[in-house]
Amino acid sequence: MHMRRWAGSWWTIKISGAAAAAAKRRDWNTFGQYLRNQRPPVGLPQCNYSHVLDFLRYLDQFGKTKVHVQGCVFFGQPEPAGPCSCPLRQAWGSLDALIGRLRAAYEENGGAAETNPFANGAIRVYLREVRESQAKARGIPYKKKKKKKKRKASDHDQGTMMPSNSSFQSSGI
C-alpha cells in the first residue's frame, strides 16, 4: 500500500512492510550486481565504503532531479524560468533512503554491524554534502532542525509554588 501525504515542505510516502522488504531486496540485488560488474569483480567481504561511494556516484546518471551548477543563470533559484543544460542527478532524499535500506540489508544478509560499509562516516559526509549542494543549487538553504531542550520542571509546574505577594500571605481574616 503506497500512500502519499503532504508533510510540511516534503512529500512523505508510507509503504507497507511487504513493499519495503521488496525495495530493500531490489536495492540489495542491484548493489550486488554493481559489485559483480566491477573489473575485477568485488566480493561482498571485500566491499568497503569506497565501493558504496562509487555506487552512489554511478547512480547519478539515472537521476531525475535537475541540479543547477554554479555558473548556471538559474543557480540558487527555487523556480527556474526556463530550461538549462544542467545535469540530472539522484535526489538527496532518494540516496539517503537507499543507504538506509542497504545498511539494513547488509546486516540481514550476514554482515556484521561493525564492518557495515553503508554505516561508514564517509557515507554520512557524502550525503550531507549532496544535501547541502542540492539545497544551495535550488536556493533553499537547508536548516538543521534543532532538538528541543527538555524543560526542567520548576516548582511552579509542580504546583508547589506559593504566591510571593504579601497580601496573599497574611490576609488578616
PDB file of C-alpha atoms in Angstrom:
ATOM      1  CA  MET A   1       0.000   0.000   0.000  1.00  0.00           C
ATOM      2  CA  HIS A   2       1.529   3.306  -1.098  1.00  0.00           C
ATOM      3  CA  MET A   3       0.072   6.417   0.490  1.00  0.00           C
ATOM      4  CA  ARG A   4       1.309   9.885  -0.262  1.00  0.00           C
ATOM      5  CA  ARG A   5       0.639  12.719   2.078  1.00  0.00           C
ATOM      6  CA  TRP A   6       1.934  16.222   2.324  1.00  0.00           C
ATOM      7  CA  ALA A   7       4.123  16.824   5.359  1.00  0.00           C
ATOM      8  CA  GLY A   8       5.344  20.384   5.547  1.00  0.00           C
ATOM      9  CA  SER A   9       7.570  21.044   2.579  1.00  0.00           C
ATOM     10  CA  TRP A  10       8.269  17.376   1.785  1.00  0.00           C
ATOM     11  CA  TRP A  11       6.198  14.556   0.422  1.00  0.00           C
ATOM     12  CA  THR A  12       6.320  11.515   2.616  1.00  0.00           C
ATOM     13  CA  ILE A  13       5.472   8.078   1.388  1.00  0.00           C
ATOM     14  CA  LYS A  14       4.135   5.400   3.696  1.00  0.00           C
ATOM     15  CA  ILE A  15       4.947   1.942   2.378  1.00  0.00           C
ATOM     16  CA  SER A  16       3.637  -1.378   3.621  1.00  0.00           C
ATOM     17  CA  GLY A  17       6.056  -3.858   5.154  1.00  0.00           C
ATOM     18  CA  ALA A  18       5.962  -6.097   2.082  1.00  0.00           C
ATOM     19  CA  ALA A  19       6.714  -3.207  -0.269  1.00  0.00           C
ATOM     20  CA  ALA A  20       9.561  -2.002   1.956  1.00  0.00           C
ATOM     21  CA  ALA A  21      11.034  -5.511   2.060  1.00  0.00           C
ATOM     22  CA  ALA A  22      10.763  -5.748  -1.731  1.00  0.00           C
ATOM     23  CA  ALA A  23      12.513  -2.375  -2.151  1.00  0.00           C
ATOM     24  CA  LYS A  24      15.289  -3.469   0.214  1.00  0.00           C
ATOM     25  CA  ARG A  25      15.726  -6.754  -1.682  1.00  0.00           C
ATOM     26  CA  ARG A  26      15.739  -4.928  -5.058  1.00  0.00           C
ATOM     27  CA  ASP A  27      18.341  -2.426  -3.849  1.00  0.00           C
ATOM     28  CA  TRP A  28      20.495  -5.178  -2.333  1.00  0.00           C
ATOM     29  CA  ASN A  29      20.408  -7.155  -5.590  1.00  0.00           C
ATOM     30  CA  THR A  30      21.240  -4.023  -7.614  1.00  0.00           C
ATOM     31  CA  PHE A  31      24.238  -3.266  -5.395  1.00  0.00           C
ATOM     32  CA  GLY A  32      25.403  -6.889  -5.651  1.00  0.00           C
ATOM     33  CA  GLN A  33      25.153  -6.713  -9.452  1.00  0.00           C
ATOM     34  CA  TYR A  34      27.130  -3.460  -9.421  1.00  0.00           C
ATOM     35  CA  LEU A  35      29.923  -5.158  -7.439  1.00  0.00           C
ATOM     36  CA  ARG A  36      29.957  -8.173  -9.777  1.00  0.00           C
ATOM     37  CA  ASN A  37      30.241  -5.857 -12.809  1.00  0.00           C
ATOM     38  CA  GLN A  38      33.379  -4.168 -11.466  1.00  0.00           C
ATOM     39  CA  ARG A  39      36.666  -5.097 -13.132  1.00  0.00           C
ATOM     40  CA  PRO A  40      37.856  -7.114 -11.344  1.00  0.00           C
ATOM     41  CA  PRO A  41      34.605  -8.187  -9.642  1.00  0.00           C
ATOM     42  CA  VAL A  42      34.347  -7.283  -5.954  1.00  0.00           C
ATOM     43  CA  GLY A  43      33.060  -9.833  -3.473  1.00  0.00           C
ATOM     44  CA  LEU A  44      30.860  -8.660  -0.624  1.00  0.00           C
ATOM     45  CA  PRO A  45      33.527  -9.454   2.019  1.00  0.00           C
ATOM     46  CA  GLN A  46      35.951  -7.134   0.165  1.00  0.00           C
ATOM     47  CA  CYS A  47      33.381  -4.347  -0.205  1.00  0.00           C
ATOM     48  CA  ASN A  48      34.150  -1.132   1.671  1.00  0.00           C
ATOM     49  CA  TYR A  49      32.825   2.411   1.883  1.00  0.00           C
ATOM     50  CA  SER A  50      34.684   3.489  -1.288  1.00  0.00           C
ATOM     51  CA  HIS A  51      32.673   0.949  -3.309  1.00  0.00           C
ATOM     52  CA  VAL A  52      29.484   2.393  -1.792  1.00  0.00           C
ATOM     53  CA  LEU A  53      30.534   5.947  -2.724  1.00  0.00           C
ATOM     54  CA  ASP A  54      31.337   4.818  -6.276  1.00  0.00           C
ATOM     55  CA  PHE A  55      27.906   3.154  -6.451  1.00  0.00           C
ATOM     56  CA  LEU A  56      26.160   6.364  -5.360  1.00  0.00           C
ATOM     57  CA  ARG A  57      28.062   8.374  -7.980  1.00  0.00           C
ATOM     58  CA  TYR A  58      27.238   5.733 -10.606  1.00  0.00           C
ATOM     59  CA  LEU A  59      23.527   6.075  -9.788  1.00  0.00           C
ATOM     60  CA  ASP A  60      23.621   9.818 -10.563  1.00  0.00           C
ATOM     61  CA  GLN A  61      23.431   9.067 -14.290  1.00  0.00           C
ATOM     62  CA  PHE A  62      19.913   7.684 -13.736  1.00  0.00           C
ATOM     63  CA  GLY A  63      18.722  10.647 -11.656  1.00  0.00           C
ATOM     64  CA  LYS A  64      15.696  12.781 -12.457  1.00  0.00           C
ATOM     65  CA  THR A  65      16.463  15.821 -10.304  1.00  0.00           C
ATOM     66  CA  LYS A  66      17.871  18.886 -12.079  1.00  0.00           C
ATOM     67  CA  VAL A  67      20.803  20.210 -10.069  1.00  0.00           C
ATOM     68  CA  HIS A  68      21.990  23.608 -11.299  1.00  0.00           C
ATOM     69  CA  VAL A  69      25.743  24.141 -11.482  1.00  0.00           C
ATOM     70  CA  GLN A  70      27.492  27.226 -10.107  1.00  0.00           C
ATOM     71  CA  GLY A  71      27.689  29.015 -13.496  1.00  0.00           C
ATOM     72  CA  CYS A  72      24.036  28.430 -14.477  1.00  0.00           C
ATOM     73  CA  VAL A  73      21.768  31.501 -14.613  1.00  0.00           C
ATOM     74  CA  PHE A  74      19.223  29.519 -12.572  1.00  0.00           C
ATOM     75  CA  PHE A  75      21.656  28.545  -9.809  1.00  0.00           C
ATOM     76  CA  GLY A  76      20.087  29.401  -6.464  1.00  0.00           C
ATOM     77  CA  GLN A  77      16.595  29.925  -7.868  1.00  0.00           C
ATOM     78  CA  PRO A  78      13.866  27.698  -6.405  1.00  0.00           C
ATOM     79  CA  GLU A  79      11.681  28.009  -9.531  1.00  0.00           C
ATOM     80  CA  PRO A  80      13.777  28.439 -12.697  1.00  0.00           C
ATOM     81  CA  ALA A  81      12.098  30.347 -15.517  1.00  0.00           C
ATOM     82  CA  GLY A  82      13.304  28.095 -18.323  1.00  0.00           C
ATOM     83  CA  PRO A  83      15.308  25.083 -19.421  1.00  0.00           C
ATOM     84  CA  CYS A  84      19.046  24.715 -18.984  1.00  0.00           C
ATOM     85  CA  SER A  85      21.724  22.132 -19.662  1.00  0.00           C
ATOM     86  CA  CYS A  86      22.497  21.343 -16.024  1.00  0.00           C
ATOM     87  CA  PRO A  87      22.801  17.649 -15.164  1.00  0.00           C
ATOM     88  CA  LEU A  88      20.121  15.406 -13.753  1.00  0.00           C
ATOM     89  CA  ARG A  89      21.156  13.749 -10.509  1.00  0.00           C
ATOM     90  CA  GLN A  90      19.746  11.480  -7.860  1.00  0.00           C
ATOM     91  CA  ALA A  91      17.870  13.483  -5.248  1.00  0.00           C
ATOM     92  CA  TRP A  92      19.433  13.580  -1.794  1.00  0.00           C
ATOM     93  CA  GLY A  93      16.331  12.065  -0.172  1.00  0.00           C
ATOM     94  CA  SER A  94      16.432   9.105  -2.550  1.00  0.00           C
ATOM     95  CA  LEU A  95      20.096   8.441  -1.794  1.00  0.00           C
ATOM     96  CA  ASP A  96      19.510   8.768   1.938  1.00  0.00           C
ATOM     97  CA  ALA A  97      16.631   6.270   1.827  1.00  0.00           C
ATOM     98  CA  LEU A  98      18.673   3.909  -0.361  1.00  0.00           C
ATOM     99  CA  ILE A  99      21.564   3.910   2.114  1.00  0.00           C
ATOM    100  CA  GLY A 100      19.127   3.200   4.939  1.00  0.00           C
ATOM    101  CA  ARG A 101      17.746   0.169   3.102  1.00  0.00           C
ATOM    102  CA  LEU A 102      21.198  -1.114   2.116  1.00  0.00           C
ATOM    103  CA  ARG A 103      22.504  -0.631   5.644  1.00  0.00           C
ATOM    104  CA  ALA A 104      19.723  -2.846   6.991  1.00  0.00           C
ATOM    105  CA  ALA A 105      20.049  -5.372   4.152  1.00  0.00           C
ATOM    106  CA  TYR A 106      23.790  -5.749   4.769  1.00  0.00           C
ATOM    107  CA  GLU A 107      23.206  -6.912   8.329  1.00  0.00           C
ATOM    108  CA  GLU A 108      20.190  -9.046   7.380  1.00  0.00           C
ATOM    109  CA  ASN A 109      22.418 -10.840   4.871  1.00  0.00           C
ATOM    110  CA  GLY A 110      25.033 -11.804   7.436  1.00  0.00           C
ATOM    111  CA  GLY A 111      27.240  -8.734   7.561  1.00  0.00           C
ATOM    112  CA  ALA A 112      28.475  -7.542  10.935  1.00  0.00           C
ATOM    113  CA  ALA A 113      27.316  -4.124  12.123  1.00  0.00           C
ATOM    114  CA  GLU A 114      30.936  -3.167  12.889  1.00  0.00           C
ATOM    115  CA  THR A 115      32.007  -3.747   9.273  1.00  0.00           C
ATOM    116  CA  ASN A 116      28.904  -2.316   7.572  1.00  0.00           C
ATOM    117  CA  PRO A 117      30.256  -0.125   4.727  1.00  0.00           C
ATOM    118  CA  PHE A 118      26.896   1.676   4.471  1.00  0.00           C
ATOM    119  CA  ALA A 119      27.275   2.895   8.068  1.00  0.00           C
ATOM    120  CA  ASN A 120      30.720   4.397   7.490  1.00  0.00           C
ATOM    121  CA  GLY A 121      31.205   8.064   8.389  1.00  0.00           C
ATOM    122  CA  ALA A 122      32.376   8.846   4.844  1.00  0.00           C
ATOM    123  CA  ILE A 123      28.893   7.918   3.581  1.00  0.00           C
ATOM    124  CA  ARG A 124      27.260  10.340   6.035  1.00  0.00           C
ATOM    125  CA  VAL A 125      29.671  13.090   4.951  1.00  0.00           C
ATOM    126  CA  TYR A 126      28.923  12.421   1.267  1.00  0.00           C
ATOM    127  CA  LEU A 127      25.150  12.520   1.860  1.00  0.00           C
ATOM    128  CA  ARG A 128      25.460  15.759   3.834  1.00  0.00           C
ATOM    129  CA  GLU A 129      27.466  17.349   1.002  1.00  0.00           C
ATOM    130  CA  VAL A 130      24.885  16.218  -1.576  1.00  0.00           C
ATOM    131  CA  ARG A 131      22.049  17.608   0.562  1.00  0.00           C
ATOM    132  CA  GLU A 132      23.766  20.959   1.051  1.00  0.00           C
ATOM    133  CA  SER A 133      24.831  21.352  -2.589  1.00  0.00           C
ATOM    134  CA  GLN A 134      21.361  20.483  -3.889  1.00  0.00           C
ATOM    135  CA  ALA A 135      19.735  22.890  -1.442  1.00  0.00           C
ATOM    136  CA  LYS A 136      22.148  25.657  -2.483  1.00  0.00           C
ATOM    137  CA  ALA A 137      21.514  24.950  -6.179  1.00  0.00           C
ATOM    138  CA  ARG A 138      17.767  25.324  -5.579  1.00  0.00           C
ATOM    139  CA  GLY A 139      18.187  28.441  -3.472  1.00  0.00           C
ATOM    140  CA  ILE A 140      16.643  26.727  -0.484  1.00  0.00           C
ATOM    141  CA  PRO A 141      19.144  26.708   2.340  1.00  0.00           C
ATOM    142  CA  TYR A 142      18.910  23.565   4.396  1.00  0.00           C
ATOM    143  CA  LYS A 143      18.492  24.382   8.046  1.00  0.00           C
ATOM    144  CA  LYS A 144      19.107  21.632  10.517  1.00  0.00           C
ATOM    145  CA  LYS A 145      16.240  21.290  12.938  1.00  0.00           C
ATOM    146  CA  LYS A 146      17.414  21.957  16.444  1.00  0.00           C
ATOM    147  CA  LYS A 147      16.388  19.480  19.069  1.00  0.00           C
ATOM    148  CA  LYS A 148      14.046  20.924  21.643  1.00  0.00           C
ATOM    149  CA  LYS A 149      15.659  21.175  25.021  1.00  0.00           C
ATOM    150  CA  LYS A 150      13.817  19.395  27.778  1.00  0.00           C
ATOM    151  CA  ARG A 151      12.398  21.913  30.188  1.00  0.00           C
ATOM    152  CA  LYS A 152      13.370  21.307  33.741  1.00  0.00           C
ATOM    153  CA  ALA A 153      10.226  21.003  35.819  1.00  0.00           C
ATOM    154  CA  SER A 154      10.097  24.058  38.025  1.00  0.00           C
ATOM    155  CA  ASP A 155       8.309  24.395  41.341  1.00  0.00           C
ATOM    156  CA  HIS A 156       5.621  26.363  39.519  1.00  0.00           C
ATOM    157  CA  ASP A 157       4.932  23.497  37.095  1.00  0.00           C
ATOM    158  CA  GLN A 158       4.546  21.093  40.016  1.00  0.00           C
ATOM    159  CA  GLY A 159       2.038  23.321  41.777  1.00  0.00           C
ATOM    160  CA  THR A 160       4.138  23.865  44.912  1.00  0.00           C
ATOM    161  CA  MET A 161       4.982  27.498  44.382  1.00  0.00           C
ATOM    162  CA  MET A 162       3.396  29.875  46.870  1.00  0.00           C
ATOM    163  CA  PRO A 163       2.428  33.362  45.756  1.00  0.00           C
ATOM    164  CA  SER A 164       5.018  35.875  46.905  1.00  0.00           C
ATOM    165  CA  ASN A 165       2.602  38.793  47.169  1.00  0.00           C
ATOM    166  CA  SER A 166       2.360  39.816  50.841  1.00  0.00           C
ATOM    167  CA  SER A 167      -1.388  40.449  50.585  1.00  0.00           C
ATOM    168  CA  PHE A 168      -1.900  36.713  49.977  1.00  0.00           C
ATOM    169  CA  GLN A 169       0.422  35.612  52.771  1.00  0.00           C
ATOM    170  CA  SER A 170      -1.401  37.369  55.608  1.00  0.00           C
ATOM    171  CA  SER A 171      -4.885  38.402  54.759  1.00  0.00           C
ATOM    172  CA  GLY A 172      -5.775  39.116  58.368  1.00  0.00           C
ATOM    173  CA  ILE A 173      -9.039  37.197  58.165  1.00  0.00           C
TER     174      ILE A 173
END
